[in-house]
PDB file of C-alpha atoms and ligand atoms in Angstrom:
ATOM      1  CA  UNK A1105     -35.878 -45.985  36.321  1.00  0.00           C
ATOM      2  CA  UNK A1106     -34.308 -45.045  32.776  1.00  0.00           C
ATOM      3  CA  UNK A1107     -34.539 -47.595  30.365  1.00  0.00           C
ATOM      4  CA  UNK A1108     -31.874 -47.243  27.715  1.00  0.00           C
ATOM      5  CA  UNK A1109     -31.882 -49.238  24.598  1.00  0.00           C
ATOM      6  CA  UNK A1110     -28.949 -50.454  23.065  1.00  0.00           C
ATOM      7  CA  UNK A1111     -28.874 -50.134  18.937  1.00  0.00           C
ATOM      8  CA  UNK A1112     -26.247 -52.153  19.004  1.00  0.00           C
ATOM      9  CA  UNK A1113     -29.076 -55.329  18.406  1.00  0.00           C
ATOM     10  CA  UNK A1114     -30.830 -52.926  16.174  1.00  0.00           C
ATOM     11  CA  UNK A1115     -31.591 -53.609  12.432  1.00  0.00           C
ATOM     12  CA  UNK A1116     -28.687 -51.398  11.327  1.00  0.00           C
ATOM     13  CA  UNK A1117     -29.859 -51.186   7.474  1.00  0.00           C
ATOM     14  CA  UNK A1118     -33.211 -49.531   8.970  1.00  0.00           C
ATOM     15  CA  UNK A1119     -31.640 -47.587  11.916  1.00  0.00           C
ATOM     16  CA  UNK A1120     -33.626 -44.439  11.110  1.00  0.00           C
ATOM     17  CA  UNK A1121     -36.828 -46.542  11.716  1.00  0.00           C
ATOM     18  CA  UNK A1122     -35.293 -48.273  14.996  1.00  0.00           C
ATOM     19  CA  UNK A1123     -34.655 -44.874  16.181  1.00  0.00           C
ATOM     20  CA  UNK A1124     -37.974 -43.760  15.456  1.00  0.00           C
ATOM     21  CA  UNK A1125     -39.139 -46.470  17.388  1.00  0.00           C
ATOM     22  CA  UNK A1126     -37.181 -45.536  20.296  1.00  0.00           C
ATOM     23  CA  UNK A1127     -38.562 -41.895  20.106  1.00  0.00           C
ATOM     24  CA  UNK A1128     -42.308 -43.092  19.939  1.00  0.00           C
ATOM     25  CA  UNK A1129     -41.566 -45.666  23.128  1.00  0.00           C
ATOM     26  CA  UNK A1130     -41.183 -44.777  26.898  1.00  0.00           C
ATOM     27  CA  UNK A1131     -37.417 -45.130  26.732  1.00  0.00           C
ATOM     28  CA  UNK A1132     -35.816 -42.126  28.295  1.00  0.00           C
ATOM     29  CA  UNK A1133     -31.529 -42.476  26.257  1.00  0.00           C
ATOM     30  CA  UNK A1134     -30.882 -44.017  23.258  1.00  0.00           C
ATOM     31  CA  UNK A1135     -27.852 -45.891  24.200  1.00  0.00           C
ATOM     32  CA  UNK A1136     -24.587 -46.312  21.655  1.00  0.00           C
ATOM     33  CA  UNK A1137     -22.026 -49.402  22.008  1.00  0.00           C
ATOM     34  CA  UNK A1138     -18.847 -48.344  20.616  1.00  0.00           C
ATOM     35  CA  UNK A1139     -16.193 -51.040  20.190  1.00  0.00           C
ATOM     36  CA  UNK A1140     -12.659 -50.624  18.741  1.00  0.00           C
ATOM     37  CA  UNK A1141     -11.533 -54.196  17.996  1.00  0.00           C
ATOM     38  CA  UNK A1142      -8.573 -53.595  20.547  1.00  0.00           C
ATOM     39  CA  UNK A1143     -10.144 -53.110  24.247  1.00  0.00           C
ATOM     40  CA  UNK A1144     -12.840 -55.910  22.914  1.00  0.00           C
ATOM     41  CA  UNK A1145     -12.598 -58.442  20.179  1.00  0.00           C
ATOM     42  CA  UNK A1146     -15.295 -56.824  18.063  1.00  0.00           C
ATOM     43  CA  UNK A1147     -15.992 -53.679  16.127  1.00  0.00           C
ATOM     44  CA  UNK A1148     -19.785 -52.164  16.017  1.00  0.00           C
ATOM     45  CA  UNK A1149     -19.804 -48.225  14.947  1.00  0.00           C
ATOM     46  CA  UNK A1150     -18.228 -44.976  14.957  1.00  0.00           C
ATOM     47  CA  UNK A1151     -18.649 -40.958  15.165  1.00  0.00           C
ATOM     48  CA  UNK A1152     -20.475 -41.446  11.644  1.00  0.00           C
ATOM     49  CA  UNK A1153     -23.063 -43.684  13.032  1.00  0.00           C
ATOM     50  CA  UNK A1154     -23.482 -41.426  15.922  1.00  0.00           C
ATOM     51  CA  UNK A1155     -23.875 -38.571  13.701  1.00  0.00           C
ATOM     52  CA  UNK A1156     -26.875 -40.442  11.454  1.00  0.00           C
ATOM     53  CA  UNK A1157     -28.930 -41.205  14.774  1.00  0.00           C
ATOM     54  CA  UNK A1158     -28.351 -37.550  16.179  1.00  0.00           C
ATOM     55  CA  UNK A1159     -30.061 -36.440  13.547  1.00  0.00           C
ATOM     56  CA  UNK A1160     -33.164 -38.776  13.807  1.00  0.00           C
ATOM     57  CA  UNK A1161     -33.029 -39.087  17.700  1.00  0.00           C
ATOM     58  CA  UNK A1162     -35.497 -37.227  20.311  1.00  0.00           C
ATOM     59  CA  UNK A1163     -33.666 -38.743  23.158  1.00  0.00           C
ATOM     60  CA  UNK A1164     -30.897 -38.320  24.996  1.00  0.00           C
ATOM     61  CA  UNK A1165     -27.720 -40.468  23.378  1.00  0.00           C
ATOM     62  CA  UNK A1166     -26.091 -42.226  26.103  1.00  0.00           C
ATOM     63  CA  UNK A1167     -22.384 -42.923  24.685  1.00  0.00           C
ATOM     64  CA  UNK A1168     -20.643 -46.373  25.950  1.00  0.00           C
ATOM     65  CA  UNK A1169     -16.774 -46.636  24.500  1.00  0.00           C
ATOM     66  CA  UNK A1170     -15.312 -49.868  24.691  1.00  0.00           C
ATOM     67  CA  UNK A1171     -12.255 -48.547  23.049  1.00  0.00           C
ATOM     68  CA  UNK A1172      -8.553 -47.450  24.017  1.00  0.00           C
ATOM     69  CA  UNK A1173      -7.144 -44.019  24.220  1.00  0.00           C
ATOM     70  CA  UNK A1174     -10.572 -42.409  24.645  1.00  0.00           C
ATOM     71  CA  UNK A1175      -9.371 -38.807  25.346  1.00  0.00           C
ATOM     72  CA  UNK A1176      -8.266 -39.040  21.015  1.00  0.00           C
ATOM     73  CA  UNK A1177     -12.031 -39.154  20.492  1.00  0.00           C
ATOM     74  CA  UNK A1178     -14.471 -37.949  22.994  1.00  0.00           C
ATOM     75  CA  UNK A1179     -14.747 -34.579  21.559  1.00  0.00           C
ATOM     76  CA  UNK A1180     -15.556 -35.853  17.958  1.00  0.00           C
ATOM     77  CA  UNK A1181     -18.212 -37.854  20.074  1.00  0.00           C
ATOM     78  CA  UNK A1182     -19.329 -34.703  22.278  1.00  0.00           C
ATOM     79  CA  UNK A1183     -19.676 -32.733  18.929  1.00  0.00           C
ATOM     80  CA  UNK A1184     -21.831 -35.624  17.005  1.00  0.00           C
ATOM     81  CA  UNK A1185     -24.486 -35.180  19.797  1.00  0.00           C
ATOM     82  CA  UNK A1186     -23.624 -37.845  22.370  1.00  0.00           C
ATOM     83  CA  UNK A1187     -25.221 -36.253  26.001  1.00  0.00           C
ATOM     84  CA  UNK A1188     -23.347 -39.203  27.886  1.00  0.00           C
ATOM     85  CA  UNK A1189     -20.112 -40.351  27.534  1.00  0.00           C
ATOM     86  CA  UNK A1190     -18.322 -43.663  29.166  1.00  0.00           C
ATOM     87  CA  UNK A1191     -15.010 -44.409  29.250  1.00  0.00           C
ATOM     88  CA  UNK A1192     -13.729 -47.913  30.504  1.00  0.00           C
ATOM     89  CA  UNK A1193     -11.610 -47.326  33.993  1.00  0.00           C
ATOM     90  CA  UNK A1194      -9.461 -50.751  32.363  1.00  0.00           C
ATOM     91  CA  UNK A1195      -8.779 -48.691  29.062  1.00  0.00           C
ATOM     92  CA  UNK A1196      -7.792 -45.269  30.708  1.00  0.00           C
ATOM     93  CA  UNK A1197      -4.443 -44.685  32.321  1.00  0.00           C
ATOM     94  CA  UNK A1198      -5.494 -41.535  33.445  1.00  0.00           C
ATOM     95  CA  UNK A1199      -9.079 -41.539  34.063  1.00  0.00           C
ATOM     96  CA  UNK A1200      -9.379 -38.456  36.259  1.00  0.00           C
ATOM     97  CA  UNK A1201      -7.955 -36.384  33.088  1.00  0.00           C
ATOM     98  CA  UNK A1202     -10.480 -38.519  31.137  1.00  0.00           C
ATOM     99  CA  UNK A1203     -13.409 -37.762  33.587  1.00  0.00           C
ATOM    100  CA  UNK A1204     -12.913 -33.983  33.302  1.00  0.00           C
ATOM    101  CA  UNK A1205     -12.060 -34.130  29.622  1.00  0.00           C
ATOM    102  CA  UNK A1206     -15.858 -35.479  29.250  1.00  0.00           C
ATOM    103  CA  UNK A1207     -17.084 -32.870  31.884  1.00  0.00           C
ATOM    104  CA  UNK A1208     -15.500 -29.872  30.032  1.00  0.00           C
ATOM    105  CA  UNK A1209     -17.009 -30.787  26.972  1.00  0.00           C
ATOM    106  CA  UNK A1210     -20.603 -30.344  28.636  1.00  0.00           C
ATOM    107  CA  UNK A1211     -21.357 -33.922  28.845  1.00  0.00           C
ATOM    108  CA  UNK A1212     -22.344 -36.252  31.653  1.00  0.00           C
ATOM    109  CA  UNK A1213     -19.394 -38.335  32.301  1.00  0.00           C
ATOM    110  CA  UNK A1214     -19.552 -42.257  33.212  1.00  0.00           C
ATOM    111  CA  UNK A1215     -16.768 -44.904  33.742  1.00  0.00           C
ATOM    112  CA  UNK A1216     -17.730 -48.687  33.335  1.00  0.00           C
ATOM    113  CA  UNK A1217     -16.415 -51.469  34.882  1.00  0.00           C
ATOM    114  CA  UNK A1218     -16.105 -54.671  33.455  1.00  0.00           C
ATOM    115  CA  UNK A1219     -17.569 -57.995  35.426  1.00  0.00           C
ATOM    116  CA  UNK A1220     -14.596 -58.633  37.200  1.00  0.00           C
ATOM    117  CA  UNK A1221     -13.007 -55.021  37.900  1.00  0.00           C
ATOM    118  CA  UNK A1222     -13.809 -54.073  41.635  1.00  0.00           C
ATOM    119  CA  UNK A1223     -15.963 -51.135  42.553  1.00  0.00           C
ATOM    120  CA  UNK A1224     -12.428 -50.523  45.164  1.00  0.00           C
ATOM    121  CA  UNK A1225     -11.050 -49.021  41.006  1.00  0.00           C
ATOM    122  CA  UNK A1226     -14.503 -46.190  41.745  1.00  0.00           C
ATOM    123  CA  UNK A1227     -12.804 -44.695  44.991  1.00  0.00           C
ATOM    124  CA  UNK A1228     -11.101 -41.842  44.062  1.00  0.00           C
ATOM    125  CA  UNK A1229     -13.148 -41.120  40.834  1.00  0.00           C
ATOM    126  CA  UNK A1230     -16.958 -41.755  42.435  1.00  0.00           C
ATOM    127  CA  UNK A1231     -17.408 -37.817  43.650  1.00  0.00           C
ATOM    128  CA  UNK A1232     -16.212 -36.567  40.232  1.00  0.00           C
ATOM    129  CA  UNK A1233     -18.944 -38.579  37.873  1.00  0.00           C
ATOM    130  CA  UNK A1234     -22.463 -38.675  36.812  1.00  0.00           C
ATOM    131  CA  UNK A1235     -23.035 -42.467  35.690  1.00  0.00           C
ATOM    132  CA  UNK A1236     -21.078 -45.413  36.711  1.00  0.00           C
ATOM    133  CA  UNK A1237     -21.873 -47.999  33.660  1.00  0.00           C
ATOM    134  CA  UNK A1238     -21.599 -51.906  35.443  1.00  0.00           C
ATOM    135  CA  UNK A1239     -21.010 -54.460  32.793  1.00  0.00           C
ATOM    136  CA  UNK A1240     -23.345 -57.273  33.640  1.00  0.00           C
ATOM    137  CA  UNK A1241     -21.672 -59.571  30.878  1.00  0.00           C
ATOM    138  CA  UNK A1242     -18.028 -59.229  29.666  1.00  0.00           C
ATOM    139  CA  UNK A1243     -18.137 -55.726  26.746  1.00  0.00           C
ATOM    140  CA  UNK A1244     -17.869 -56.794  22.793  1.00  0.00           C
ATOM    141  CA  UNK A1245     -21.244 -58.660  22.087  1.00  0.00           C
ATOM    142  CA  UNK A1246     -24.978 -58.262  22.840  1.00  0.00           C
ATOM    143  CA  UNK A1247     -27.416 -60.895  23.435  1.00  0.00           C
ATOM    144  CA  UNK A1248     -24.734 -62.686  26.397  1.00  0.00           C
ATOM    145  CA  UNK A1249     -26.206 -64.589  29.729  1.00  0.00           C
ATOM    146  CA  UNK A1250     -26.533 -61.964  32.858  1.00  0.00           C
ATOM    147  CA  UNK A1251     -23.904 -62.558  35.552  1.00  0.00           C
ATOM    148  CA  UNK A1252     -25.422 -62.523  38.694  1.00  0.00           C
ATOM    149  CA  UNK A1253     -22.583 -61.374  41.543  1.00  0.00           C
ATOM    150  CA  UNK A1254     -24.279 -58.038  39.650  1.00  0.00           C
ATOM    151  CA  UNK A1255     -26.477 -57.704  42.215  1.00  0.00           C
ATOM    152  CA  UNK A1256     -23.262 -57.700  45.101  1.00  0.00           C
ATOM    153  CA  UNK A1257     -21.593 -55.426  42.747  1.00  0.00           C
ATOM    154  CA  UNK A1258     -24.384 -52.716  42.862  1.00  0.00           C
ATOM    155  CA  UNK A1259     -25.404 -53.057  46.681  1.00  0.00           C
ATOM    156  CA  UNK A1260     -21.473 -51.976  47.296  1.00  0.00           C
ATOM    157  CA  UNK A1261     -21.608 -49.637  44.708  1.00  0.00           C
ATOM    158  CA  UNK A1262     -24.798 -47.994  46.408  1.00  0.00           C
ATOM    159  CA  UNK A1263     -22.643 -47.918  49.705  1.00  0.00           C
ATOM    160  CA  UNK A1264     -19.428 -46.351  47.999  1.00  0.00           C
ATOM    161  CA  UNK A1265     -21.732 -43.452  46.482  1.00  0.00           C
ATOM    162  CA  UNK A1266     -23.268 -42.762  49.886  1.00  0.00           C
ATOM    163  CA  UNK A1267     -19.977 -42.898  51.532  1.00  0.00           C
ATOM    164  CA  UNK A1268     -19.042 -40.137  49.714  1.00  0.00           C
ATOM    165  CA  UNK A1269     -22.030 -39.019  49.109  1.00  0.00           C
ATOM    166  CA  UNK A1270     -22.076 -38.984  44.886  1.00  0.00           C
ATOM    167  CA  UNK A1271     -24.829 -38.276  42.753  1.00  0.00           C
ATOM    168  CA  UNK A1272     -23.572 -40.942  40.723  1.00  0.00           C
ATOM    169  CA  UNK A1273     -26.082 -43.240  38.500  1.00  0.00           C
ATOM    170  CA  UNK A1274     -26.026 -47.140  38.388  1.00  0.00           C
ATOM    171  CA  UNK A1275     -26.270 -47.975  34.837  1.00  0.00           C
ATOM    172  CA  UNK A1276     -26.486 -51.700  34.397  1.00  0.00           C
ATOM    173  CA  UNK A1277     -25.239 -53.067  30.882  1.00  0.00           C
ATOM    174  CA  UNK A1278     -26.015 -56.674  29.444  1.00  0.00           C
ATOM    175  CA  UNK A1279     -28.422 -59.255  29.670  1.00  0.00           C
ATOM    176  CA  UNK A1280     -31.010 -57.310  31.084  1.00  0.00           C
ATOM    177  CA  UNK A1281     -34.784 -58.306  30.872  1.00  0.00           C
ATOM    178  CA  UNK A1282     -38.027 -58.430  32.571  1.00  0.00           C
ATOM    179  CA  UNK A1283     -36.905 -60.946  34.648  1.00  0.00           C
ATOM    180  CA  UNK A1284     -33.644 -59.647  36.704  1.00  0.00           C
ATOM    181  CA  UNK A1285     -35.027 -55.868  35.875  1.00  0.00           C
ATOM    182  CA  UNK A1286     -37.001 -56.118  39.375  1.00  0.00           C
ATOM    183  CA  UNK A1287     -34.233 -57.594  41.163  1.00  0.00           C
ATOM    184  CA  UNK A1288     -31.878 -54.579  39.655  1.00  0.00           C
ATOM    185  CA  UNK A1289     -33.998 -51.994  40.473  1.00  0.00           C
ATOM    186  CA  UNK A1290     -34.419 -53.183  44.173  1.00  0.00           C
ATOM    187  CA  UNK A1291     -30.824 -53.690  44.367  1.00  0.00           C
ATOM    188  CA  UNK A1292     -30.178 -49.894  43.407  1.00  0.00           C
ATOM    189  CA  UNK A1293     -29.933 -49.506  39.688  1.00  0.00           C
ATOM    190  CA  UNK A1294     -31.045 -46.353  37.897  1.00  0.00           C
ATOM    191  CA  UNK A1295     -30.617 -47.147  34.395  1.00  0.00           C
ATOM    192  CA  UNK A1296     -31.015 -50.302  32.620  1.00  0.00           C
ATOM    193  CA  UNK A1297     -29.400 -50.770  28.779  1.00  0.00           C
ATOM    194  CA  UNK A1298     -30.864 -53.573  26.910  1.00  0.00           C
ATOM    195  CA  UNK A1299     -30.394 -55.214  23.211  1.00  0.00           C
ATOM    196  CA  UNK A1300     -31.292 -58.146  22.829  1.00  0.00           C
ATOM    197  CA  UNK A1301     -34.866 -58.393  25.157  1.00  0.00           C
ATOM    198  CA  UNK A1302     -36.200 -55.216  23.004  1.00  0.00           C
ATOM    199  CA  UNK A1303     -34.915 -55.853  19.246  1.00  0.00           C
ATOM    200  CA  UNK A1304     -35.373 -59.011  19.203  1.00  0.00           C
ATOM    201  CA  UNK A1305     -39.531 -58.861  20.620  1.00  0.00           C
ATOM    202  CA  UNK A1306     -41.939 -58.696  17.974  1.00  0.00           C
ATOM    203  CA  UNK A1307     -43.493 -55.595  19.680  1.00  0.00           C
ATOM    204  CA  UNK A1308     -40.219 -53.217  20.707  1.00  0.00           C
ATOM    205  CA  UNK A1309     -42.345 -50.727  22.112  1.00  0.00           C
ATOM    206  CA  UNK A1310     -44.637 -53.208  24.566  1.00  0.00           C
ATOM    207  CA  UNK A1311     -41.122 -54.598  25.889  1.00  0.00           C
ATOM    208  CA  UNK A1312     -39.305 -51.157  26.396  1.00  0.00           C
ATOM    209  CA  UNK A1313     -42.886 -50.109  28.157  1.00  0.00           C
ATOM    210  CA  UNK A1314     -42.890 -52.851  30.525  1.00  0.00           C
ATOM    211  CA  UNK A1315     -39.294 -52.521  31.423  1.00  0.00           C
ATOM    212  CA  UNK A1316     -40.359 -49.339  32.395  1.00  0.00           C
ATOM    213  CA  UNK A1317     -43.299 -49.803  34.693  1.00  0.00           C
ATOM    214  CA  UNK A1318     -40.725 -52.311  36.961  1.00  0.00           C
TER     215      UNK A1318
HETATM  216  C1  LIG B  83     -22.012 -55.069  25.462  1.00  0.00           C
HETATM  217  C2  LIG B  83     -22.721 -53.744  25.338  1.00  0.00           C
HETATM  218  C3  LIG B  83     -24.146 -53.760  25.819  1.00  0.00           C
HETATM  219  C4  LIG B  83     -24.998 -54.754  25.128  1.00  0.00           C
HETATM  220  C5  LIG B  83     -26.355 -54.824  25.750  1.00  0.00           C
HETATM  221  O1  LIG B  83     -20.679 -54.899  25.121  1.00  0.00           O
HETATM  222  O2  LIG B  83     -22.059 -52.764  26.082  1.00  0.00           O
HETATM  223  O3  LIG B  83     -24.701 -52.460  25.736  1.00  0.00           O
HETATM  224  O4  LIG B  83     -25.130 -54.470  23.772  1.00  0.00           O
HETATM  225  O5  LIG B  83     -27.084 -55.707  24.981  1.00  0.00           O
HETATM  226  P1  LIG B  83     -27.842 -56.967  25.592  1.00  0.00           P
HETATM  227  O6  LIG B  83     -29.010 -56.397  26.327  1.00  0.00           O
HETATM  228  O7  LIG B  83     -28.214 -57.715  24.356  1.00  0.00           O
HETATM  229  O8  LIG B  83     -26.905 -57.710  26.491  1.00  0.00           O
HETATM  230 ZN1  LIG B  84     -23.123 -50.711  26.404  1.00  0.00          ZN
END
């Protein structure tokens, strides 16, 4: 399982030691929330902020943009370091030009789905990327209640990427914690993002090491 922590519900005046932290836990991607103000109703961080943790970070940086007209901005992305990039299928009018857009830039490419977009919008696009990220709570704000048809989501997920047989990842994003992680993993997750359960634990590290041994 790769456990991703989001910085979104890090301290952001001491990022450089939050990263640190990440580095010296057993999280495998450091993972970035990027939100526009438009495609959610909030606005976290940009290619600066992406920039500053590059240059602290020992992990992986797993890029999630909640924002419109992606294709205007995944290269800035690409070149500040992000190894992952997501694009939402809801924001992208062309997503297969999106997809390989990401691709050609040498990065892994994800699409993420909001709560109530069907896996049906994956079909034609499932063969052609690395990560599918599921929103488990509705994209803008950390810290939200888990939705639980998640689990039916990922178990026909799982069948879609063995019907066409995709090396696809389930990434599960929002409200994750010790408690549903089991339930996730059984179900058929791969990754697991979470906020809120590690920044907001008096011991980070313990959490993110727990998480892991699910
Ligand atoms: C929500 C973000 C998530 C979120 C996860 O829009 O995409 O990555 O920050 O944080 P928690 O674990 O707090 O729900
Ligand atoms: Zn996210």
């Amino acid at each position: 399982m790769i456990i991703a922590p989001s910085i979104l519900a890090a301290d952001f005046a001491n990022l450089q030691s939050e990263v640190n932290m990440i580095n010296e836990s057993a999280a495998d991607w450091i993972h970035i929330d990027v939100m526009d103000g438009v495609f959610v109703p909030n606005i976290s961080m940009g290619i600066p902020v992406v920039q500053a943790v590059k240059r602290h970070a020992k992990k992986p940086m797993d890029v999630h943009l909640m924002i419109v007209r992606p294709e205007l901005y995944v290269e800035e992305f690409r070149k500040a370091g992000a190894d992952s990039i997501s694009v939402h299928a809801e924001a992208c009018d062309h997503l297969h030009r999106n997809i390989e857009q990401i691709k050609n830039l040498g990065a892994r490419a994800g699409v993420a789905i909001n709560p109530h977009t069907p896996i049906s919008v994956l079909e034609n696009i499932i063969q052609d990327i690395d990560l599918v990220c599921m929103m488990s709570v509705n994209p803008g704000f950390g810290a939200q209640k888990f939705i639980e048809h998640t689990y039916n989501k990922i178990l026909e997920l799982k069948g879609l990427i063995l019907k066409k047989s995709s090396s696809a990842l389930i990434e599960i994003d929002g409200g994750v914690n010790q408690q549903n992680a089991p339930q996730l993993m059984k179900a058929g997750a791969d990754i697991l993002v979470t906020g809120n359960f590690v920044f907001s634990s008096p011991n980070p590290k313990q959490v993110i090491a727990k998480l892991k041994e699910v």
